[in-house]
Every structure is written in structure tokens, then in C-alpha cells.
Short mmCIF file of C-alpha atoms in Angstrom, two decimals:
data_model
loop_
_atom_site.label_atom_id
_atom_site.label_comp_id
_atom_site.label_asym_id
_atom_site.label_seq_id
_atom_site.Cartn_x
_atom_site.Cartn_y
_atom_site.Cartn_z
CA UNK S 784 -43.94 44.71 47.83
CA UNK S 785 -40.34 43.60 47.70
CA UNK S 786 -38.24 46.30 48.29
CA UNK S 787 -36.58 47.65 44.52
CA UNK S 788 -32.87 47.70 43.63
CA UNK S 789 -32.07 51.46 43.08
CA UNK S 790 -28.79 51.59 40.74
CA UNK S 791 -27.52 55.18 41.66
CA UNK S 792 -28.39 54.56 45.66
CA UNK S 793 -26.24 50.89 45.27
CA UNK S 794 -23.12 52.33 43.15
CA UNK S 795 -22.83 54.60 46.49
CA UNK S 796 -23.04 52.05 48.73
CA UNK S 797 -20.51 50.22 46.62
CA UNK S 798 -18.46 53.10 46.43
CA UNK S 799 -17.63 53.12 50.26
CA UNK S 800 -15.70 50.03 49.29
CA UNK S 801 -14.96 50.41 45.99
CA UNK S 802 -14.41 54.37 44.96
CA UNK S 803 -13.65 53.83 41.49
CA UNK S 804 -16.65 51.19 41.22
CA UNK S 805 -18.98 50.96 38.08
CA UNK S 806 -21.80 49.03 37.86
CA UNK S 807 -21.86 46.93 34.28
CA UNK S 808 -24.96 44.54 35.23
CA UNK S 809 -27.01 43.12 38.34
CA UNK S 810 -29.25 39.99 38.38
CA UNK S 811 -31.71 38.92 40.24
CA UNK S 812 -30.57 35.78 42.43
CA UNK S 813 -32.59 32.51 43.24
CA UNK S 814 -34.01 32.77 46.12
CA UNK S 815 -34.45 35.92 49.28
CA UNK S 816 -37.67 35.53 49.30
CA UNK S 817 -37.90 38.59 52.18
CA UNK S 818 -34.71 40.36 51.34
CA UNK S 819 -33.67 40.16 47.32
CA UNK S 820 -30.20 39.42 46.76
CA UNK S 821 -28.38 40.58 43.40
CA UNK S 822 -25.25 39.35 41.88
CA UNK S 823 -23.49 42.56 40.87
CA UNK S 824 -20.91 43.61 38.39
CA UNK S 825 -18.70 45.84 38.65
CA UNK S 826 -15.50 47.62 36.89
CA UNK S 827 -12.69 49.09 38.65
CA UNK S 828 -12.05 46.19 40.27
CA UNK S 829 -13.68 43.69 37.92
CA UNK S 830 -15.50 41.44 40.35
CA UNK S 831 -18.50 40.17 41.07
CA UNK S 832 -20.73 41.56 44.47
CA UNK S 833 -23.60 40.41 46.22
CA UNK S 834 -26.16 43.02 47.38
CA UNK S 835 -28.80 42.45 49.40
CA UNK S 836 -32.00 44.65 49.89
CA UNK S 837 -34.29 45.34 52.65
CA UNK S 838 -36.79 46.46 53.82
CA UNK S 839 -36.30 49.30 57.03
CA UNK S 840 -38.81 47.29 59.44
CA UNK S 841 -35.91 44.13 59.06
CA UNK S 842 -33.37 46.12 60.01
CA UNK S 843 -32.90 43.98 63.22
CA UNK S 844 -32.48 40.95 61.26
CA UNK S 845 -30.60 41.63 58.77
CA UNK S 846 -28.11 43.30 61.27
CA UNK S 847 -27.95 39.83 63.48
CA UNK S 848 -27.71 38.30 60.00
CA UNK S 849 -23.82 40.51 59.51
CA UNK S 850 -22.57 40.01 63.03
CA UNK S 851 -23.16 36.43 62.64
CA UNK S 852 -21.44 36.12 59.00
CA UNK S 853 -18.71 38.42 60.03
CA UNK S 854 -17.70 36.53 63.07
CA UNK S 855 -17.92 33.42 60.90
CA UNK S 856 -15.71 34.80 58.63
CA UNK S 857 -12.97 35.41 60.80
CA UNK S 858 -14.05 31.91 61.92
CA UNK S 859 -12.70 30.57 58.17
CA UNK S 860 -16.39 29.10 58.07
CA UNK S 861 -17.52 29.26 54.34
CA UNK S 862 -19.75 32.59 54.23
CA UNK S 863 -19.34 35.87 52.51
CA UNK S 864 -17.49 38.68 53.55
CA UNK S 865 -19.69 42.21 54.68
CA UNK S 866 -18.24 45.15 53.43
CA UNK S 867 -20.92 47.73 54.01
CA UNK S 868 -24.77 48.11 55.37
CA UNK S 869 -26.59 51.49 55.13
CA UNK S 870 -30.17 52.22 55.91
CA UNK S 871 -31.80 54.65 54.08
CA UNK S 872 -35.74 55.46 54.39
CA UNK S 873 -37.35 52.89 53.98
CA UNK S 874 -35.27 50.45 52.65
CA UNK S 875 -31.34 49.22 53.47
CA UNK S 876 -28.61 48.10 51.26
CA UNK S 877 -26.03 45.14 51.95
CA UNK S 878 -23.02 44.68 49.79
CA UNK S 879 -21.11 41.81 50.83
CA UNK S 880 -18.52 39.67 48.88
CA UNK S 881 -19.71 37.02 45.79
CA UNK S 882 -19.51 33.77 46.45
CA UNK S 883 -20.02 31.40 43.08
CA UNK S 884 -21.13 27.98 43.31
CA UNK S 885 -24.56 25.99 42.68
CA UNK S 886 -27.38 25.95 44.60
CA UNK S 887 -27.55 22.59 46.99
CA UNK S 888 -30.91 21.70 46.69
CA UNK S 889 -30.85 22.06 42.49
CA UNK S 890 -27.59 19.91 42.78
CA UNK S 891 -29.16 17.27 45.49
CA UNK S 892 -32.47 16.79 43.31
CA UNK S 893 -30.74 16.01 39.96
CA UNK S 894 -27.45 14.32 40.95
CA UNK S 895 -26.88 10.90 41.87
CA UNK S 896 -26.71 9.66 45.73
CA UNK S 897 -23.01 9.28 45.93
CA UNK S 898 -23.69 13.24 45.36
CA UNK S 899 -26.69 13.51 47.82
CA UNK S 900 -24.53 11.41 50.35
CA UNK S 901 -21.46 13.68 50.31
CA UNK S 902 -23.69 16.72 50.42
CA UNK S 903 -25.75 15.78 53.45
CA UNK S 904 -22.12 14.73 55.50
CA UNK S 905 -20.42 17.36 54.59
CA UNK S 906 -23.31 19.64 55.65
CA UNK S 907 -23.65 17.77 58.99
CA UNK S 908 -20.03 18.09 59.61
CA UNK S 909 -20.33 21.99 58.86
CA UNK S 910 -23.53 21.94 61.48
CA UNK S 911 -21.60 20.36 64.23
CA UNK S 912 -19.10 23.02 63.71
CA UNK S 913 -20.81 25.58 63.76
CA UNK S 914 -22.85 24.16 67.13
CA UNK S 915 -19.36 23.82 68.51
CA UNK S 916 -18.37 27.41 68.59
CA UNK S 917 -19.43 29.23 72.07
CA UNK S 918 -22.68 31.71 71.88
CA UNK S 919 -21.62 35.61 71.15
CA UNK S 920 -23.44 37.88 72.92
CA UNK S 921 -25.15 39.31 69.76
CA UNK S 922 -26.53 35.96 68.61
CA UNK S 923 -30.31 36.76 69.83
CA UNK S 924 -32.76 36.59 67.88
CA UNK S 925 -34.92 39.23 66.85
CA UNK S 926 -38.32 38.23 67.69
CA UNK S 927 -38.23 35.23 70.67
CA UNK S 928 -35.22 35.62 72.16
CA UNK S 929 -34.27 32.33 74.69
CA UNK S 930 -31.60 33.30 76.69
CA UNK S 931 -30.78 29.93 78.34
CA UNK S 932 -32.01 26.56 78.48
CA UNK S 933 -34.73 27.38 81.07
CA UNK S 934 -36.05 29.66 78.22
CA UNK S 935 -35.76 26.94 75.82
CA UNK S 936 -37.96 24.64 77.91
CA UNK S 937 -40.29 26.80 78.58
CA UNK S 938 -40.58 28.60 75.00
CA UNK S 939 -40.87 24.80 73.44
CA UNK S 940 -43.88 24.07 76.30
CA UNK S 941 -45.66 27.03 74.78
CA UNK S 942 -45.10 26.70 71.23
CA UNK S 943 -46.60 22.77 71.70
CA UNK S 944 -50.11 24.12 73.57
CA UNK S 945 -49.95 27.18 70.51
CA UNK S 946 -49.94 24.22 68.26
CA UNK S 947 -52.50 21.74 69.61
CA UNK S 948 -54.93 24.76 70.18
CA UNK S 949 -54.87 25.60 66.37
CA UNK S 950 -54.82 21.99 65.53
CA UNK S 951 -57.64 21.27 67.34
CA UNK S 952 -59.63 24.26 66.04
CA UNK S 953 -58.51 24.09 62.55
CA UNK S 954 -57.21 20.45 61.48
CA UNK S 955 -58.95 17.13 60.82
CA UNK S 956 -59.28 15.47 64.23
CA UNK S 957 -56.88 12.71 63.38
CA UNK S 958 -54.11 14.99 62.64
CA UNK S 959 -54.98 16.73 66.21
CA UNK S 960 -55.02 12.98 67.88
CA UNK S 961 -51.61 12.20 66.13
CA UNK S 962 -50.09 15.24 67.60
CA UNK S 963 -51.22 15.33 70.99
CA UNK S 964 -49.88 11.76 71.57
CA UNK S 965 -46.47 12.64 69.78
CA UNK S 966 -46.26 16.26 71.58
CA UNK S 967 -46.72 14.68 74.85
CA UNK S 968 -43.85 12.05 74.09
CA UNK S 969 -41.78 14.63 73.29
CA UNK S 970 -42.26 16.69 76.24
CA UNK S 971 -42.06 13.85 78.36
CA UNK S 972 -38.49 13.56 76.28
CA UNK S 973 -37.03 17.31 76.79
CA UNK S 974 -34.93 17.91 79.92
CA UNK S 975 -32.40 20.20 81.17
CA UNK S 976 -29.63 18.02 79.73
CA UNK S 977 -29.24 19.10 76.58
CA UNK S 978 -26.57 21.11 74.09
CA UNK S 979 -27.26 24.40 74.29
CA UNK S 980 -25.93 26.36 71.73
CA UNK S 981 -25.67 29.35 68.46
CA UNK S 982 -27.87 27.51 65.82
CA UNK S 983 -28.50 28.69 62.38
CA UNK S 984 -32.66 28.05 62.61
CA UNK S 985 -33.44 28.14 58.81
CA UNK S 986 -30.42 25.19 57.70
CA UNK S 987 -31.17 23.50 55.12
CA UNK S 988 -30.20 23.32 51.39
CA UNK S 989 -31.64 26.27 49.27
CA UNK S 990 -28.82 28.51 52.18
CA UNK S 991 -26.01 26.30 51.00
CA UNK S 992 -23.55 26.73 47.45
CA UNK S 993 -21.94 23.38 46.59
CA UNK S 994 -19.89 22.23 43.42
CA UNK S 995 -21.10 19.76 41.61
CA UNK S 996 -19.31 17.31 43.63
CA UNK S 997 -21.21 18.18 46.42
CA UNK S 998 -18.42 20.17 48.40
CA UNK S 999 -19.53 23.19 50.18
CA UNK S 1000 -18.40 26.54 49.00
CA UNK S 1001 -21.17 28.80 50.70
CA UNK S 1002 -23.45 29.30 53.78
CA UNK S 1003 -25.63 32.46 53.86
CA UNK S 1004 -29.11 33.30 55.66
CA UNK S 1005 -28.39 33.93 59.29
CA UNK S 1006 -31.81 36.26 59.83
CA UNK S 1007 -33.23 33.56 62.73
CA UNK S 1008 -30.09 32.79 63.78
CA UNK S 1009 -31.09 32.32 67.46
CA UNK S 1010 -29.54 30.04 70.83
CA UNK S 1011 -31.52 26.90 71.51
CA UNK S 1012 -30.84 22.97 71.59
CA UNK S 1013 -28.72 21.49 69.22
CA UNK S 1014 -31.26 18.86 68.12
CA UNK S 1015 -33.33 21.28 66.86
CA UNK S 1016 -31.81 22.75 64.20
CA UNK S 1017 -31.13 18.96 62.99
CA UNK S 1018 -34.97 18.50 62.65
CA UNK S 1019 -35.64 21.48 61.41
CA UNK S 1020 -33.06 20.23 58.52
CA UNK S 1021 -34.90 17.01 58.67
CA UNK S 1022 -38.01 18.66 57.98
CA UNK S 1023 -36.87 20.99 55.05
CA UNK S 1024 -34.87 17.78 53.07
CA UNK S 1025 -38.25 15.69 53.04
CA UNK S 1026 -40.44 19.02 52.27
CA UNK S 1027 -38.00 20.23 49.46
CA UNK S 1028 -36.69 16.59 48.10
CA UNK S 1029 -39.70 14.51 49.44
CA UNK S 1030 -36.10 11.95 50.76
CA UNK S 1031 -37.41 10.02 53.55
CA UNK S 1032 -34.36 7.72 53.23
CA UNK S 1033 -30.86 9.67 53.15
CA UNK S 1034 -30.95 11.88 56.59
CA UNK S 1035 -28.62 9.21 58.09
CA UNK S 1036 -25.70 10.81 56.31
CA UNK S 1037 -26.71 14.01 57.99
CA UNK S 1038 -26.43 12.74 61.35
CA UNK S 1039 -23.04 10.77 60.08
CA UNK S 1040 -21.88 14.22 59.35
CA UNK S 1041 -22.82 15.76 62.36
CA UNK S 1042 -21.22 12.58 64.49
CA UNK S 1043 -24.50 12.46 65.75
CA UNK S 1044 -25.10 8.69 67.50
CA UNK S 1045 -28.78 7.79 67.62
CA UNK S 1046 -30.45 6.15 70.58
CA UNK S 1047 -34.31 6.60 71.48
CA UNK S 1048 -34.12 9.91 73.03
CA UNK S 1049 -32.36 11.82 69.84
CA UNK S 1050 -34.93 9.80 67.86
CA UNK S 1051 -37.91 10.86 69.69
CA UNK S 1052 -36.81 14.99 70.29
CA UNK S 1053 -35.57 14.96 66.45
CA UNK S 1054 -38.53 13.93 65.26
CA UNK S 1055 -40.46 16.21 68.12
CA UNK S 1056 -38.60 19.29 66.62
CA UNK S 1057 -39.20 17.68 62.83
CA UNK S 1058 -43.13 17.85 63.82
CA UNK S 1059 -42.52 21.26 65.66
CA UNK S 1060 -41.27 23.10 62.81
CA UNK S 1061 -43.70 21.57 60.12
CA UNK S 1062 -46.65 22.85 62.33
CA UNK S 1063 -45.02 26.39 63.02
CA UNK S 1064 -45.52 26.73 59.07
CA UNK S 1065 -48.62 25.34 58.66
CA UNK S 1066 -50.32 27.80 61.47
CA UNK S 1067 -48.26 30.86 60.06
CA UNK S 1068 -49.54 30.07 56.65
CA UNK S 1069 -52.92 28.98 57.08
CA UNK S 1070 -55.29 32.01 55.70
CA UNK S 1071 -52.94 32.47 52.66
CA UNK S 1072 -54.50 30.71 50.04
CA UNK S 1073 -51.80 31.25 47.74
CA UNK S 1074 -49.89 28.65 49.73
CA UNK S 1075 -52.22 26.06 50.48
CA UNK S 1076 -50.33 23.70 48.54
CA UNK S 1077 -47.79 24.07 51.38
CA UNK S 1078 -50.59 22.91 53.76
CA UNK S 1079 -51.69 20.42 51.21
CA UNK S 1080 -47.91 18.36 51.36
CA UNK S 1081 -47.41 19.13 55.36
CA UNK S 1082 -51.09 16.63 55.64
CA UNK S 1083 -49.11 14.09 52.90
CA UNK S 1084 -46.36 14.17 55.15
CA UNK S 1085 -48.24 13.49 58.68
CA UNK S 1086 -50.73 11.00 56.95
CA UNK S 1087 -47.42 9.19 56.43
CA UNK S 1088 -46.25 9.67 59.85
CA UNK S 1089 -49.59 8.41 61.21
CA UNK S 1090 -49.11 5.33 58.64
CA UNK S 1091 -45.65 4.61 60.15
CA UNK S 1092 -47.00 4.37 63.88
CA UNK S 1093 -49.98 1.78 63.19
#
């Protein structure tokens, strides 16, 4: 059960801020999927909020999730401002500035790709800057922390065996064969020499506000934010842009963004990481039958993988 937006326990919070506050209305917002976030009005200043709310057992995360957009802020990067976080019982109450603007993935899917091109450079570029910035001490993530890129290699050597085990066990041999031969390439690909440094680990669209000239206004979700290899967090982004907009064609202007120059070794750990992430969902979500359709598009999208190599 998704934790419940209390109005007399939220005016409080918002009162820490805001003494003379009122609430006038709150609306659920797209999205938050773990943590609900609610687009708040209020009187006395007559602005708009954003509260978030969680459950207690997330504290953790969510509280990785404010040190990182804080820091940004002061950063100018484009993410709301925190003004308050309280936990109560069993649930815990954000209340952080409003930022309008349209969702990027809504905007990507129905505009034109003059649009989807300025989007996807302008969110490279905003990538690369963020993987520019050196690693704060409090950007460790709250389940598998890697603390340097010894970690990283050895983390990415386990989550490959966890994969081919439950492949092998679970999946139709072919996609297990397909794997095995692309897992080892990869692995054969990963080395010490690589850009270590404070990635987002959930980048992709549906965490990005745009106008509807595809200029970024907003950047929000920081709960996995976690230190690993640059390249990464580009497939993961890969991986999310063909899943969400089934566009197999438009990730160069990504990588443009970024400044990213491709040569065989980006190709093959990008796509490693692409492949990485996809199975990380599918084993996560495999007994929920609610989402097999997830499992149902992640086979569309190796079947056309496999298709590609022959």
C-alpha cells in the first residue's frame, strides 16, 4: 500500500517553511511509483509545492535522494529546491520546491524528431555534466554500495553469473546462449580504465520536465543515485528510450550530447550495460504476474538483438 497524503500532518510540514501556509488543493502527480509525489497549493505565499511521501523503511533513499538534489542545486543543475523532510511513524514527508514543465517521455512520443533530437542532446549534455562533477562522500547508495572501481569490477562479475544462473534456470535456452556469448564479450571488455564517477542510475525520460521545445527545465529521482562507470548509466538510458519509446534509431543524439565518441569498446560495454540492466528487471520481476508484459517486451527486444548478430 502506497503510503496516503495526510492534509493536517503536510500543512505542518509546510508550515516549517511557510508559517502562514494554507493548503487550497493537492494532486496526484504522474509518476512515483514507490514514493507519491503531489503538486500542492498553497495561500500565503500563493505558490505551487511539491510533496513527496514515503514510506519509513525508504528513509535511506529518499535521504541520499535530498543530499544529492541539494548539492545539485547549489550546483545551478536544473532540480528542485528541499525545504523540509520529517519522518513520522511510519511514513515521511518531503516538501521541496515546484518545478512546472511537461513530462519528457509524453513530449518525446508525440512530437516530431527535430523535438526528440534536441531532447536526447540536451539530456546527454546534462549527463556529461553531471558525470563531470567529483563524487561527495554521501553519494552511496543504499543497498550495493561500490566504493571504487575495484568494487565496480567485481560487483558487475557477480551481477553477470546472478544473471546467467536465472537465465539458464528460467529462460528459453536461446535467450541463455545469446547472453552467455554477449556477457563474456563484455567481461572480456571491462577493465580498470574506465570513468569512475556520481551517476544518476534510473536516467531516463519519465525523471526529466522539458518544454515543448524540448529544453530541460527539471531533473528529479536521485533514490539509486550510486558511484560506478560512466558508461553505465548511458545504457541504462539506452535501455529505458527503446523500452519506453520502442526508438532503436535516435540514441546517437544522446551520445552527441554527452560528447561521447564511439569506437568498439564503448559499443560493446554500452550495449553490455544495455543487456545488464534489461536482465536486472526481468529477474526482479519475474513471479509478478501483473507485469509479465514487462517480461513479454524485454524477449521482443533480445529476439531482436539475437536477429541483429546472425
Amino acid at each position: 500500500m502506497k503510503p496516503k497524503f495526510i492534509e493536517k500532518r503536510v500543512l505542518c510540514e509546510v508550515k516549517k517553511t511557510f508559517p502562514d501556509a494554507q493548503i487550497m488543493s493537492y494532486v496526484l502527480l504522474k509518476g512515483g511509483l514507490v514514493s507519491p509525489v503531489y503538486k500542492v497549493k498553497i495561500k500565503n505565499p500563493s505558490i505551487y509545492l511539491a510533496v513527496k511521501i514515503y514510506k519509513s523503511k525508504n528513509q535511506k533513499m529518499i535521504q541520499t535522494n535530498n543530499n544529492v538534489l541539494s548539492f545539485l542545486y547549489e550546483k545551478d543543475f536544473p532540480v528542485p529546491k528541499i525545504y523540509s523532510n520529517n519522518l513520522f511513524v511510519k511514513q515521511g514527508i518531503v516538501v521541496m520546491e515546484f518545478i512546472n514543465g511537461k513530462n519528457a517521455l509524453d513530449v518525446y512520443n508525440k512530437f516530431s524528431l527535430k523535438v526528440k533530437a534536441k531532447i536526447l542532446l540536451n539530456i546527454g549534455k546534462l549527463l556529461k555534466r553531471l558525470h563531470s562533477l567529483s563524487i561527495p562522500d554521501f553519494w552511496v547508495h543504499h543497498k550495493h554500495e561500490v566504493r571504487d572501481i575495484k568494487d565496480w569490477l567485481k560487483w558487475n562479475k557477480l551481477r553477470v553469473r546472478k544473471y546467467l544462473e536465472f537465465a539458464k534456470e528460467n529462460m528459453n535456452n536461446k535467450y541463455y546462449l545469446f547472453l552467455k556469448n554477449e556477457f563474456s564479450i563484455f567481461l572480456k571488455t571491462l577493465d580498470k580504465n574506465i570513468d569512475f564517477v556520481p551517476m544518476h542510475w534510473d536516467y531516463h525520460l519519465s525523471n526529466i520536465l522539458v518544454s515543448s521545445e524540448g529544453n530541460i527545465l527539471g531533473l528529479f529521482d536521485f533514490d539509486n543515485a550510486m558511484k560506478g562507470h560512466n558508461l553505465a548509466d548511458i545504457g541504462q538510458a539506452k535501455y529505458w528510450l527503446i523500452f519506453r519509446s520502442k526508438d532503436y534509431e535516435n540514441f546517437k543524439y544522446f551520445l552527441k550530447g554527452y560528447g561521447l565518441k564511439m569506437n568498439s569498446k564503448n559499443d560493446v560495454l554500452i550495449r553490455g550495460y544495455f543487456i545488464l540492466h534489461l536482465m536486472a528487471v526481468t529477474r526482479s520481476i519475474w513471479k509478478k504476474r501483473r507485469l509479465n508484459w514487462i517480461i513479454k517486451e524485454h524477449c521482443k527486444i533480445l529476439d531482436k538483438l539475437i536477429g541483429d548478430v546472425k
